[in-house]
Coordinates of C-alpha atoms in Angstrom, one line a residue:
M183 CA 10.5 -21.5 12.9
S184 CA 12.7 -18.0 14.9
T185 CA 10.8 -14.6 13.7
T186 CA 14.2 -12.9 14.4
V187 CA 14.6 -13.5 10.4
G188 CA 11.5 -11.9 9.4
G189 CA 11.6 -9.4 11.9
M190 CA 15.3 -8.7 10.1
L191 CA 13.1 -8.3 6.9
I192 CA 10.9 -5.9 7.8
L193 CA 12.7 -3.6 9.4
V194 CA 15.1 -3.4 6.7
G195 CA 12.7 -2.7 4.2
E196 CA 11.1 -0.4 6.8
T197 CA 14.4 1.3 6.7
M198 CA 15.8 1.4 3.5
F199 CA 13.5 3.8 2.4
L200 CA 15.8 6.7 4.6
F201 CA 19.0 5.4 3.0
S202 CA 17.6 5.6 -0.4
M203 CA 16.8 10.1 0.7
L204 CA 20.3 10.1 1.7
N205 CA 21.2 8.1 -1.4
F206 CA 18.9 10.3 -3.6
V207 CA 20.1 13.8 -1.8
L208 CA 23.4 13.0 -3.0
V209 CA 23.3 12.0 -6.3
T210 CA 21.3 15.3 -6.4
R211 CA 24.2 16.6 -5.8
I212 CA 26.7 15.3 -8.1
Q213 CA 24.5 16.0 -10.7
Y214 CA 24.2 19.7 -10.1
Y215 CA 27.4 20.0 -9.6
N216 CA 28.6 18.3 -12.5
P217 CA 31.1 20.2 -14.1
G218 CA 30.0 19.0 -17.8
D219 CA 27.0 20.0 -17.5
A220 CA 25.5 23.0 -16.5
Y221 CA 22.2 23.2 -17.5
M222 CA 21.1 22.6 -14.3
R223 CA 22.6 25.0 -12.6
Q224 CA 21.5 27.3 -16.1
L225 CA 17.5 25.8 -14.6
F226 CA 18.1 26.5 -11.3
P227 CA 20.7 29.3 -9.9
N228 CA 20.5 27.7 -6.9
Y229 CA 20.3 24.2 -5.5
L230 CA 17.6 24.2 -2.5
L231 CA 15.6 25.2 -5.7
F232 CA 17.1 22.5 -7.8
L233 CA 15.5 20.2 -4.0
G234 CA 13.1 21.6 -4.2
A235 CA 11.6 21.4 -7.8
L236 CA 12.9 17.5 -7.4
A237 CA 10.8 17.2 -4.2
A238 CA 7.8 19.0 -5.9
A239 CA 7.8 16.4 -8.4
A240 CA 8.3 14.0 -5.5
L241 CA 5.3 14.5 -4.0
L242 CA 3.4 15.1 -7.3
A243 CA 4.3 10.9 -7.8
M244 CA 3.2 10.7 -4.2
I245 CA -0.3 12.1 -5.4
F246 CA -1.0 10.0 -7.9
V247 CA 0.1 6.8 -6.5
Y248 CA -2.0 7.2 -3.4
I249 CA -5.0 8.3 -5.8
F250 CA -4.3 5.4 -8.7
I251 CA -1.8 2.7 -7.9
L252 CA -2.4 2.3 -4.6
P253 CA -6.2 1.3 -4.7
S254 CA -5.5 -0.5 -7.9
K255 CA -2.7 -2.3 -5.5
M256 CA -5.2 -3.2 -2.3
V257 CA -8.7 -4.4 -5.0
F258 CA -5.7 -7.1 -6.6
S259 CA -4.7 -8.2 -3.2
Q260 CA -7.9 -8.3 -2.3
Q261 CA -9.4 -10.5 -4.8
Q262 CA -5.8 -12.4 -4.9
A263 CA -6.7 -13.3 -1.4
V264 CA -10.2 -14.5 -1.6
K265 CA -9.4 -16.2 -4.7
D266 CA -9.3 -20.3 -5.0
E267 CA -9.8 -20.4 -1.0
R268 CA -6.7 -19.3 0.5
S269 CA -7.6 -16.7 3.0
P270 CA -8.6 -18.8 6.4
T271 CA -10.3 -15.2 7.6
H272 CA -12.4 -15.0 4.7
N273 CA -12.9 -18.8 4.5
L274 CA -14.5 -18.8 7.9
L275 CA -16.3 -15.7 7.0
M276 CA -17.9 -17.4 4.6
E277 CA -18.8 -20.2 7.0
V278 CA -20.8 -17.7 9.3
H279 CA -22.3 -15.6 6.4
R280 CA -24.3 -19.2 5.4
E281 CA -24.4 -20.8 9.3
L282 CA -26.8 -16.8 9.6
Q283 CA -28.5 -17.7 6.8
E284 CA -29.4 -20.7 7.8
L285 CA -30.4 -19.5 11.4
R286 CA -32.8 -16.5 9.9
G287 CA -34.6 -18.7 7.7
E288 CA -34.8 -21.3 10.5
V289 CA -36.0 -18.5 13.0
D290 CA -38.4 -17.1 10.5
G291 CA -39.8 -21.1 10.0
L292 CA -40.0 -20.3 14.3
R293 CA -41.8 -17.0 13.3
Q294 CA -44.7 -18.7 10.7
A295 CA -45.4 -21.8 13.2
I296 CA -46.0 -18.9 16.1
D297 CA -48.1 -16.8 14.3
K298 CA -50.2 -19.5 12.6
V299 CA -50.5 -20.5 16.8

Protein backbone atom coordinates (compact mmCIF):
# COMPACT_ATOMS: atom_id res chain seq x y z
CA MET A 1 0.00 0.00 0.00
CA SER A 2 1.27 3.43 -0.88
CA THR A 3 2.28 5.82 1.87
CA THR A 4 1.49 8.87 -0.26
CA VAL A 5 -2.04 9.30 1.10
CA GLY A 6 -0.92 8.92 4.71
CA GLY A 7 1.99 11.28 4.14
CA MET A 8 -0.27 13.90 2.59
CA LEU A 9 -2.73 13.57 5.48
CA ILE A 10 0.05 14.10 8.02
CA LEU A 11 1.51 17.01 6.04
CA VAL A 12 -1.86 18.77 5.73
CA GLY A 13 -2.59 18.17 9.41
CA GLU A 14 0.77 19.57 10.47
CA THR A 15 0.48 22.70 8.31
CA MET A 16 -3.19 23.44 8.93
CA PHE A 17 -2.40 25.38 12.11
CA LEU A 18 -0.56 27.95 9.98
CA PHE A 19 -3.70 28.58 7.99
CA SER A 20 -5.69 28.68 11.22
CA MET A 21 -3.40 31.40 12.59
CA LEU A 22 -3.79 33.45 9.41
CA ASN A 23 -7.56 32.98 9.55
CA PHE A 24 -7.53 34.02 13.21
CA VAL A 25 -5.69 37.27 12.46
CA LEU A 26 -8.10 38.09 9.64
CA VAL A 27 -11.13 37.39 11.82
CA THR A 28 -9.74 39.56 14.62
CA ARG A 29 -9.43 42.47 12.21
CA ILE A 30 -13.07 42.03 11.22
CA GLN A 31 -14.13 41.89 14.87
CA TYR A 32 -12.03 44.87 15.89
CA TYR A 33 -13.04 47.14 13.02
CA ASN A 34 -16.72 46.08 12.93
CA PRO A 35 -18.68 49.35 12.57
CA GLY A 36 -21.73 47.91 14.31
CA ASP A 37 -19.84 46.94 17.46
CA ALA A 38 -17.40 49.52 18.82
CA TYR A 39 -16.93 47.74 22.18
CA MET A 40 -13.56 46.24 21.25
CA ARG A 41 -12.24 49.60 20.05
CA GLN A 42 -13.37 51.17 23.34
CA LEU A 43 -11.80 48.42 25.42
CA PHE A 44 -8.57 48.28 23.37
CA PRO A 45 -7.71 51.63 21.76
CA ASN A 46 -5.09 50.05 19.49
CA TYR A 47 -5.48 46.96 17.29
CA LEU A 48 -2.05 45.65 18.31
CA LEU A 49 -3.09 45.88 21.96
CA PHE A 50 -6.21 43.88 21.11
CA LEU A 51 -4.08 41.32 19.27
CA GLY A 52 -1.67 41.17 22.22
CA ALA A 53 -4.54 40.50 24.63
CA LEU A 54 -5.74 37.67 22.40
CA ALA A 55 -2.19 36.30 22.21
CA ALA A 56 -1.96 36.40 26.02
CA ALA A 57 -5.26 34.53 26.26
CA ALA A 58 -3.97 31.97 23.77
CA LEU A 59 -0.76 31.59 25.80
CA LEU A 60 -2.76 30.95 28.97
CA ALA A 61 -4.83 28.38 27.09
CA MET A 62 -1.65 26.67 25.87
CA ILE A 63 -0.24 26.55 29.40
CA PHE A 64 -3.50 25.04 30.67
CA VAL A 65 -3.47 22.41 27.92
CA TYR A 66 0.21 21.62 28.55
CA ILE A 67 -0.25 21.21 32.30
CA PHE A 68 -3.61 19.46 32.49
CA ILE A 69 -4.85 18.15 29.15
CA LEU A 70 -1.74 16.65 27.53
CA PRO A 71 -0.78 14.44 30.51
CA SER A 72 -4.33 13.14 30.67
CA LYS A 73 -4.33 12.38 26.93
CA MET A 74 -0.98 10.61 27.22
CA VAL A 75 -2.17 8.41 30.08
CA PHE A 76 -5.39 7.61 28.24
CA SER A 77 -3.60 6.70 24.99
CA GLN A 78 -1.09 4.53 26.85
CA GLN A 79 -3.89 2.73 28.69
CA GLN A 80 -5.72 2.17 25.42
CA ALA A 81 -2.56 0.90 23.73
CA VAL A 82 -2.01 -1.89 26.26
CA LYS A 83 -5.68 -2.71 26.78
CA ASP A 84 -6.78 -6.09 25.39
CA GLU A 85 -3.29 -6.77 24.04
CA ARG A 86 -3.58 -4.15 21.27
CA SER A 87 0.09 -3.21 21.26
CA PRO A 88 2.54 -5.71 19.76
CA THR A 89 5.43 -3.80 21.34
CA HIS A 90 3.88 -4.06 24.80
CA ASN A 91 3.12 -7.75 24.25
CA LEU A 92 6.75 -8.43 23.30
CA LEU A 93 7.95 -6.44 26.30
CA MET A 94 5.75 -8.49 28.63
CA GLU A 95 7.01 -11.71 27.02
CA VAL A 96 10.63 -10.64 27.53
CA HIS A 97 9.78 -9.71 31.13
CA ARG A 98 8.34 -13.19 31.77
CA GLU A 99 11.39 -14.83 30.20
CA LEU A 100 13.67 -12.64 32.31
CA GLN A 101 11.81 -13.69 35.47
CA GLU A 102 12.23 -17.35 34.46
CA LEU A 103 15.95 -16.84 33.84
CA ARG A 104 16.35 -15.12 37.21
CA GLY A 105 14.65 -18.09 38.85
CA GLU A 106 17.01 -20.50 37.09
CA VAL A 107 20.04 -18.39 38.05
CA ASP A 108 18.90 -18.33 41.68
CA GLY A 109 18.51 -22.12 41.56
CA LEU A 110 22.01 -22.50 40.15
CA ARG A 111 23.41 -20.17 42.82
CA GLN A 112 21.83 -22.25 45.55
CA ALA A 113 23.21 -25.43 43.98
CA ILE A 114 26.69 -23.88 43.80
CA ASP A 115 26.45 -22.66 47.40
CA LYS A 116 25.66 -26.21 48.54
CA VAL A 117 28.79 -27.53 46.82
